[in-house]
Structures are given as structure tokens and as C-alpha cells.
Coordinates of C-alpha atoms and ligand atoms in Angstrom, one line a residue:
M1 CA -12.4 -17.7 -24.1
P2 CA -9.1 -16.2 -22.6
V3 CA -7.8 -12.7 -23.3
T4 CA -4.5 -13.1 -24.8
S5 CA -1.9 -11.0 -26.2
A6 CA 1.8 -11.7 -27.3
P7 CA 4.0 -12.2 -24.3
N8 CA 6.4 -9.4 -25.3
R9 CA 3.6 -7.0 -25.2
L10 CA 2.7 -4.9 -22.1
R11 CA -0.8 -5.3 -20.7
L12 CA -2.5 -2.0 -19.3
A13 CA -6.0 -2.1 -17.8
V14 CA -7.8 1.2 -18.1
Q15 CA -11.4 2.3 -17.1
K16 CA -13.7 1.1 -19.8
S17 CA -16.3 3.7 -19.4
G18 CA -16.0 6.3 -16.6
R19 CA -14.3 9.4 -15.2
L20 CA -10.8 7.9 -15.7
S21 CA -11.3 6.6 -19.2
T22 CA -10.9 9.8 -21.1
D23 CA -7.9 11.0 -19.4
S24 CA -6.3 7.6 -19.6
L25 CA -6.6 7.7 -23.3
E26 CA -5.5 11.0 -23.6
L27 CA -2.4 10.3 -21.8
L28 CA -1.6 7.4 -23.8
A29 CA -2.0 9.4 -27.1
S30 CA 0.0 12.5 -25.6
C31 CA 2.4 9.5 -25.0
G32 CA 2.3 8.6 -29.0
I33 CA 0.7 5.5 -28.1
R34 CA -2.2 4.9 -31.1
V35 CA -5.6 2.8 -30.4
K36 CA -7.9 2.2 -33.0
S37 CA -11.6 2.5 -32.4
P38 CA -11.1 2.3 -28.5
K39 CA -13.7 0.9 -25.8
E40 CA -15.6 -1.2 -28.8
R41 CA -14.0 -4.5 -27.6
L42 CA -12.3 -5.6 -24.4
L43 CA -8.7 -6.0 -25.4
L44 CA -7.4 -3.8 -27.7
H45 CA -3.6 -3.8 -29.4
S46 CA -2.0 -0.7 -30.4
D47 CA -0.5 -0.8 -33.7
N48 CA 2.8 1.5 -33.3
F49 CA 3.9 0.3 -29.7
P50 CA 3.9 -3.0 -28.0
I51 CA 1.1 -2.5 -25.7
D52 CA -2.7 -4.2 -25.3
L53 CA -5.3 -2.3 -23.1
L54 CA -7.5 -4.4 -21.5
F55 CA -10.8 -2.5 -20.9
V56 CA -12.9 -3.1 -17.4
R57 CA -14.5 -1.6 -14.7
D58 CA -12.1 0.5 -12.4
D59 CA -13.1 -1.8 -9.5
D60 CA -11.3 -4.6 -11.1
I61 CA -7.9 -2.9 -11.9
P62 CA -6.1 -3.5 -8.7
Q63 CA -6.7 -7.2 -8.6
L64 CA -6.0 -7.7 -12.1
V65 CA -2.3 -6.0 -11.7
M66 CA -2.0 -7.5 -7.9
D67 CA -2.7 -10.8 -9.7
G68 CA -0.3 -10.3 -12.5
V69 CA -3.1 -10.8 -15.0
C70 CA -2.1 -7.0 -16.4
D71 CA 1.2 -5.7 -15.9
L72 CA 0.2 -2.3 -15.4
G73 CA -3.4 -0.2 -14.7
I74 CA -4.7 3.2 -14.3
V75 CA -6.9 3.6 -11.5
G76 CA -7.7 5.9 -8.5
T77 CA -5.7 5.4 -5.0
N78 CA -9.2 5.3 -3.7
V79 CA -9.9 2.4 -5.6
L80 CA -6.6 0.8 -5.4
E81 CA -6.1 1.3 -1.2
E82 CA -9.5 -0.1 -0.6
A83 CA -8.7 -3.1 -2.7
A84 CA -5.2 -3.4 -0.7
L85 CA -7.0 -3.3 2.5
E86 CA -9.5 -5.7 1.4
R87 CA -7.3 -8.2 0.0
R88 CA -5.3 -7.8 3.3
T89 CA -7.9 -9.0 5.7
Q90 CA -8.6 -11.9 3.2
G91 CA -5.0 -12.9 3.4
S92 CA -4.5 -12.4 -0.3
A93 CA -1.3 -11.0 -2.0
S94 CA -1.9 -7.2 -2.3
G95 CA 1.4 -6.2 -3.9
Y96 CA 1.7 -3.1 -6.4
L97 CA 4.1 -0.7 -7.2
V98 CA 2.8 2.7 -7.9
E99 CA 4.8 4.1 -11.1
R100 CA 3.8 7.3 -11.4
P101 CA 0.9 9.7 -9.8
L102 CA -1.1 11.3 -12.8
D103 CA -2.4 14.5 -12.9
F104 CA -6.2 13.6 -13.3
G105 CA -8.9 11.8 -11.4
G106 CA -8.3 14.2 -8.2
C107 CA -10.9 14.0 -5.7
R108 CA -11.0 13.1 -1.5
L109 CA -12.9 10.6 0.4
A110 CA -14.7 12.9 2.9
I111 CA -17.1 12.0 5.8
A112 CA -20.3 14.1 5.4
L113 CA -23.6 14.9 7.4
P114 CA -26.6 16.5 7.0
E115 CA -26.0 20.4 7.6
E116 CA -27.9 20.7 10.3
K117 CA -26.3 18.3 12.3
P118 CA -23.7 19.7 14.8
Y119 CA -20.0 18.7 14.4
A120 CA -17.1 19.3 16.4
S121 CA -14.5 16.4 16.3
A122 CA -14.8 12.6 15.3
K123 CA -15.9 11.6 18.4
D124 CA -19.5 12.9 17.3
L125 CA -19.6 9.9 14.8
Q126 CA -19.3 7.6 17.8
G127 CA -22.3 4.9 17.4
L128 CA -23.6 6.6 14.2
R129 CA -24.1 4.4 11.1
I130 CA -22.1 5.7 8.2
A131 CA -22.9 4.7 4.3
T132 CA -20.1 4.1 2.1
S133 CA -18.8 2.4 -1.0
Y134 CA -15.4 2.2 0.8
P135 CA -15.9 0.6 3.9
Q136 CA -12.2 -0.5 4.6
L137 CA -11.0 3.1 4.1
T138 CA -13.8 4.1 6.5
K139 CA -13.1 1.2 8.9
R140 CA -9.5 2.2 8.8
F141 CA -10.3 6.0 9.9
L142 CA -12.5 4.8 12.8
A143 CA -9.9 2.5 14.0
E144 CA -7.4 5.4 14.2
Q145 CA -9.6 7.6 15.6
K146 CA -10.8 4.6 18.2
I147 CA -14.5 5.6 17.1
S148 CA -17.1 2.5 17.4
A149 CA -19.7 3.2 14.5
E150 CA -21.5 1.1 11.8
V151 CA -20.3 0.9 8.5
V152 CA -23.2 0.4 5.9
Y153 CA -22.1 -0.4 2.6
L154 CA -23.6 0.8 -0.3
S155 CA -22.3 0.4 -3.8
G156 CA -23.5 3.7 -5.5
S157 CA -25.8 6.7 -4.3
V158 CA -24.5 6.8 -1.2
E159 CA -25.5 10.4 -1.1
I160 CA -29.1 9.8 -0.4
A161 CA -28.6 7.3 2.5
P162 CA -29.1 9.9 5.1
R163 CA -32.5 10.6 3.6
L164 CA -33.6 7.0 3.2
G165 CA -33.0 6.6 6.7
L166 CA -29.9 3.9 6.1
A167 CA -27.2 5.8 7.9
E168 CA -27.0 9.4 9.8
V169 CA -23.5 10.0 8.2
I170 CA -22.0 9.1 4.6
C171 CA -18.6 8.7 3.3
D172 CA -17.9 9.3 -0.1
L173 CA -16.0 10.8 -2.6
V174 CA -15.9 14.5 -3.0
A175 CA -14.5 16.3 -6.2
S176 CA -16.2 20.2 -6.5
G177 CA -18.4 19.4 -3.6
S178 CA -21.6 20.2 -5.6
T179 CA -23.3 16.9 -5.1
L180 CA -23.0 17.2 -1.3
E181 CA -24.4 20.9 -1.7
A182 CA -27.4 19.5 -3.5
N183 CA -28.3 16.7 -1.0
K184 CA -28.0 19.3 2.0
L185 CA -25.0 17.5 3.3
R186 CA -21.5 19.3 4.6
A187 CA -17.9 17.4 4.4
V188 CA -16.6 17.4 7.9
E189 CA -13.5 15.3 7.7
T190 CA -11.3 14.1 4.8
I191 CA -9.9 10.6 5.4
F192 CA -8.2 10.2 2.2
K193 CA -6.9 12.4 -0.9
S194 CA -7.0 10.4 -4.4
T195 CA -5.6 10.8 -7.6
A196 CA -5.4 8.3 -10.6
V197 CA -2.0 6.7 -10.7
L198 CA 0.1 4.3 -13.3
L199 CA 0.3 1.0 -11.0
R200 CA 2.7 -1.9 -11.9
S201 CA 2.6 -5.1 -10.9
T202 CA 5.2 -6.7 -8.7
H203 CA 5.6 -10.0 -10.9
Q204 CA 8.7 -9.8 -12.5
L205 CA 8.6 -8.7 -16.0
P206 CA 10.9 -10.1 -18.8
A207 CA 13.7 -7.9 -20.2
E208 CA 11.7 -6.8 -23.4
K209 CA 8.7 -5.4 -21.2
T210 CA 11.0 -3.8 -19.0
H211 CA 12.6 -1.8 -21.7
T212 CA 9.0 -1.0 -23.4
L213 CA 7.7 0.3 -19.7
E214 CA 11.0 2.5 -19.5
I215 CA 10.1 3.9 -22.7
L216 CA 6.7 4.3 -21.5
L217 CA 7.4 6.1 -18.3
R218 CA 9.8 8.4 -19.9
R219 CA 7.3 9.6 -22.2
I220 CA 4.8 10.2 -19.3
D221 CA 7.2 11.8 -17.6
G222 CA 7.6 14.1 -20.7
V223 CA 4.2 14.9 -21.1
Q224 CA 3.7 15.6 -17.2
K225 CA 6.6 18.1 -17.4
A226 CA 5.6 19.7 -20.3
A227 CA 1.7 20.2 -19.0
G228 CA 2.7 22.5 -16.2
A229 CA 5.9 24.2 -18.3
K230 CA 5.9 27.1 -21.1
Y231 CA 8.4 28.5 -23.4
I232 CA 8.9 32.1 -23.0
M233 CA 10.4 34.8 -25.6
L234 CA 10.8 38.3 -24.8
H235 CA 13.4 41.2 -25.8
A236 CA 15.6 43.0 -22.8
P237 CA 18.3 45.4 -22.5
K238 CA 21.1 44.0 -21.5
T239 CA 21.2 45.8 -18.4
A240 CA 18.2 44.6 -17.2
L241 CA 19.0 41.0 -18.0
A242 CA 20.1 39.8 -14.5
E243 CA 16.9 41.1 -12.9
I244 CA 14.7 39.4 -15.5
K245 CA 16.2 36.2 -15.3
K246 CA 15.5 36.3 -11.6
L247 CA 11.5 36.8 -12.5
L248 CA 11.0 33.8 -14.6
P249 CA 9.3 31.0 -13.0
G250 CA 11.2 27.6 -12.6
S251 CA 13.8 28.3 -15.5
E252 CA 17.1 27.4 -15.9
N253 CA 20.0 28.9 -18.4
P254 CA 17.9 30.8 -20.9
T255 CA 19.3 31.2 -24.2
V256 CA 20.6 34.6 -24.9
L257 CA 20.7 36.0 -28.6
P258 CA 22.0 39.1 -30.0
L259 CA 19.3 41.5 -31.4
A260 CA 19.5 42.5 -35.2
G261 CA 20.0 46.2 -35.3
D262 CA 19.8 46.9 -31.7
E263 CA 23.1 46.4 -29.8
S264 CA 21.6 47.4 -26.4
K265 CA 19.4 44.8 -26.4
V266 CA 19.0 40.9 -26.4
A267 CA 16.3 38.2 -27.1
L268 CA 16.0 36.0 -24.4
H269 CA 14.5 32.3 -24.6
A270 CA 13.4 30.0 -21.6
V271 CA 11.6 27.1 -20.7
C272 CA 9.8 27.9 -17.3
S273 CA 8.8 24.6 -15.3
E274 CA 6.2 26.7 -13.5
A275 CA 3.0 28.4 -14.7
V276 CA 3.9 31.8 -16.2
F277 CA 0.9 34.5 -14.7
W278 CA -0.1 37.8 -16.4
E279 CA 1.7 39.0 -12.8
T280 CA 4.6 37.5 -14.0
M281 CA 4.4 39.1 -17.4
E282 CA 3.9 42.6 -15.9
S283 CA 6.8 42.3 -13.7
L284 CA 8.9 41.5 -16.7
K285 CA 7.3 44.6 -18.6
K286 CA 8.2 46.5 -15.4
A287 CA 11.6 45.1 -15.5
G288 CA 12.4 46.5 -19.1
A289 CA 11.6 43.4 -20.9
S290 CA 9.5 43.9 -24.2
S291 CA 7.7 41.7 -27.0
I292 CA 7.0 39.0 -24.5
L293 CA 5.9 35.7 -25.6
V294 CA 4.6 32.8 -23.8
L295 CA 4.0 29.7 -25.6
P296 CA 2.5 26.2 -24.7
I297 CA 4.9 23.2 -24.7
E298 CA 3.6 19.8 -26.0
K299 CA 6.6 17.2 -25.3
M300 CA 9.8 17.6 -23.3
M301 CA 12.7 15.2 -22.8
L302 CA 15.6 16.5 -20.5
Ligands
PRT401 O1 -18.1 1.2 -14.1 P1 -17.1 1.7 -13.0 O2 -16.9 0.8 -11.8 O3 -15.8 1.5 -14.1 O4 -16.9 3.3 -12.8 P2 -17.5 3.9 -11.1 O5 -18.9 4.4 -11.7 O6 -16.9 3.2 -9.9 O7 -16.3 4.8 -11.2 P3 -16.4 6.8 -11.7 O8 -16.1 7.0 -13.3 O9 -17.3 7.6 -11.1 O10 -14.9 7.2 -11.1 C1 -13.9 6.9 -11.4 C2 -12.8 7.2 -10.4 O11 -12.8 8.5 -11.0 C3 -13.2 7.4 -9.0 O12 -12.5 6.0 -8.4 C4 -12.0 8.4 -8.5 O13 -10.9 7.8 -8.4 C5 -12.0 9.3 -9.5 N1 -13.2 10.6 -9.2 C6 -12.4 11.7 -9.4 C7 -14.2 10.3 -8.7 C8 -14.7 12.0 -8.7 N2 -13.6 12.5 -8.9 C9 -16.1 12.2 -8.1 N3 -16.6 13.5 -8.1 N4 -15.1 9.6 -8.5 C10 -16.4 9.8 -8.3 N5 -17.1 11.0 -8.3 C11 -18.3 11.2 -7.9 C12 -18.4 11.0 -6.2 O14 -18.9 9.9 -5.9 C13 -19.9 11.7 -6.2 O15 -21.1 10.9 -6.5 O16 -18.9 12.5 -8.1 C14 -19.9 12.8 -6.7 C15 -19.3 14.0 -6.3 O17 -18.9 15.2 -7.2 P4 -18.8 16.5 -6.8 O18 -17.7 17.2 -8.0 O19 -20.5 17.0 -7.2 O20 -18.2 16.6 -5.6
ZN402 ZN1 -16.3 1.2 -10.1

């Protein structure tokens, strides 16, 4: 039975179960998009926003978007770039637009080899076997470096390939590095840096969907801006105001209010677009500020 949704509703592909699933759904929730009983079905309709979610394996997301089956998808650029290269080699259409980089799913695709194996430069990979789930990205790197090496495709557990004698080297995703360490491997080259993105089909959207997409993007921008931002409130002597303003990270035009019962001081409120560290607070204090409060911001629309 074909998966159907109303023609005026956006269709977004998200990973059904894996590293991107929770963050993808949390992003949508932060955008005020409600989805009931997530992941129990293939297709879910939001009941308060004209969007339907299709839950699939992350590897299927680029194809679904490039073929226009879904208008949007949330996927890592590692999977996206690999799929785009693969489709290009097959002569299939590989168009897509990255609407927004997202602040989760960060990792890198790295060449790693047994700890004891010496390595000076990419030339040392010449003639070796490299096990990977990303053959296209690996081959591109080898071609750029003018290295001839055999690429051995493995769909998972790439890190055990050297111990099994399947390959001398691996090319796999690394986040913290603990998997490599546990398998006595060391990363020697980063060939691709990845993050999750919101991607969009190049197929033309009808006006209604375009309007919905604009609202969604505005909300994502609001959530992402707010994520690093803080609202700061403090009291300051009027004479120290100029210096204190300079110390506030990434703030524009703070609000300055009179303080009841103290003519020499003012209250200052500001939105700081960058992180406020203890060091900043200590500098503010030194400059004469007192009663310093740093508050989180949930959403922001400028
Ligand atoms: O079932 P499905 O196909 O949907 O899921 P999957 O098993 O293919 O993917 P999943 O859920 O593991 O990862 C989804 C996406 O998360 C990836 O495509 C990346 O964009 C992103 N991501 C971020 C990662 C990692 N970090 C990551 N650390 N994907 C995989 N890993 C693996 C890596 O392959 C290695 O085995 O974690 C291990 C290394 O982690 P560290 O922290 O030990 O370095
Ligand atoms: Zn996958």
C-alpha cells in the first residue's frame, strides 16, 4: 500500500531508530511541532502543524529526498555525500539543497590503522586494503591523494576488519574516539567532517508547502539561535556602564533601567548571543557589576 499524505502537507523523512532519532524529534518539538506516539508507525501526521514524518533508515533518506518522495529529510552529511557520489556514478539525479546545518550528529570520517603501524602521510596507504561503509568518500579521498588502494565494503563493525585480516586499514566514523581506542586503532587522516542537516528536495514545492517550510525554517533558526544564547541581568554603577557593555559577549543594545532607591546605579538586561562563562562573570564583577543573573533562553525571533 503506498504511503500517502495530503498534498499540502510537508513530508519530512527522519531516522526511525538510531543516533539522529531523538535529536531530530527534539528539534521538531522545540519548533512546537507535536507528533503523537512517535516511531510506532511508518508515517505520522502532526496534529498542530501541516507536516508528516516518515520514519526510515538514515541510508534511505537522501534517496527519498532526491527522488522527491519526501520534501525534506534530516540526515548526516556523511550519508548524504556518500549517496550523492553513488548516484552520480550511476548517472541518477543527485540534486538536493541543504536548508540548515543542525547542531547535532557531529562526527568525522577518518582513516585509522593499528596503533603500532607507522604512518607519515597518505602515501603509506598505497597498496593496502581499506575497510569502510563509505566506499565513495574513501575512493574520492584516495583519488585526490593519487593513492592506489583497495576499498573493501563492510556495512558495519568496520573496526574489527584489521583483526579479522579483511583489511590493514579502516575508514570509519569517529565521534569520541573510544571505539578506535578499544580496538587499538588510531586515526591518522580526517577525510570528511559531518553534521546532521535539514535537506530539501530540488523538486518545486506548491505555494502552501513553501509557506509552511518558511515557518519551519524560521522556528529552527529561533531554536538554534537560542541554544547558545543567554539572557543576562545585572546591576552596575552608571560610571562603569561603558566598560561592562564591552564585556558582554555578542550582545547588542542592552536595556538600561533606573534602580529604585539608588541614583548611582542602573539595571542592565542584555541578550548575549555567545556563551557566558564564569570568567566573563568574574570580569563583570571586577568592573563593578553586582547581582549578576544568567538565564537560559528557550526561543528567539529577531
Ligand atoms: O539503522 P540505521 O541505518 O538508520 O542507522 P545506522 O546504524 O546506520 O546509523 P547510526 O544511528 O549509528 O548513526 C546515524 C548517524 O549519526 C550517522 O550517519 C552519523 O551522521 C551520525 N553519527 C554521529 C555517528 C556517530 N556520531 C558515531 N559515533 N554515527 C556512527 N557512529 C559510530 C561509528 O560508526 C563507530 O562505530 O560510533 C562509533 C564511534 O564512536 P566513538 O564515539 O567511539 O568515536
Ligand atoms: Zn544507516
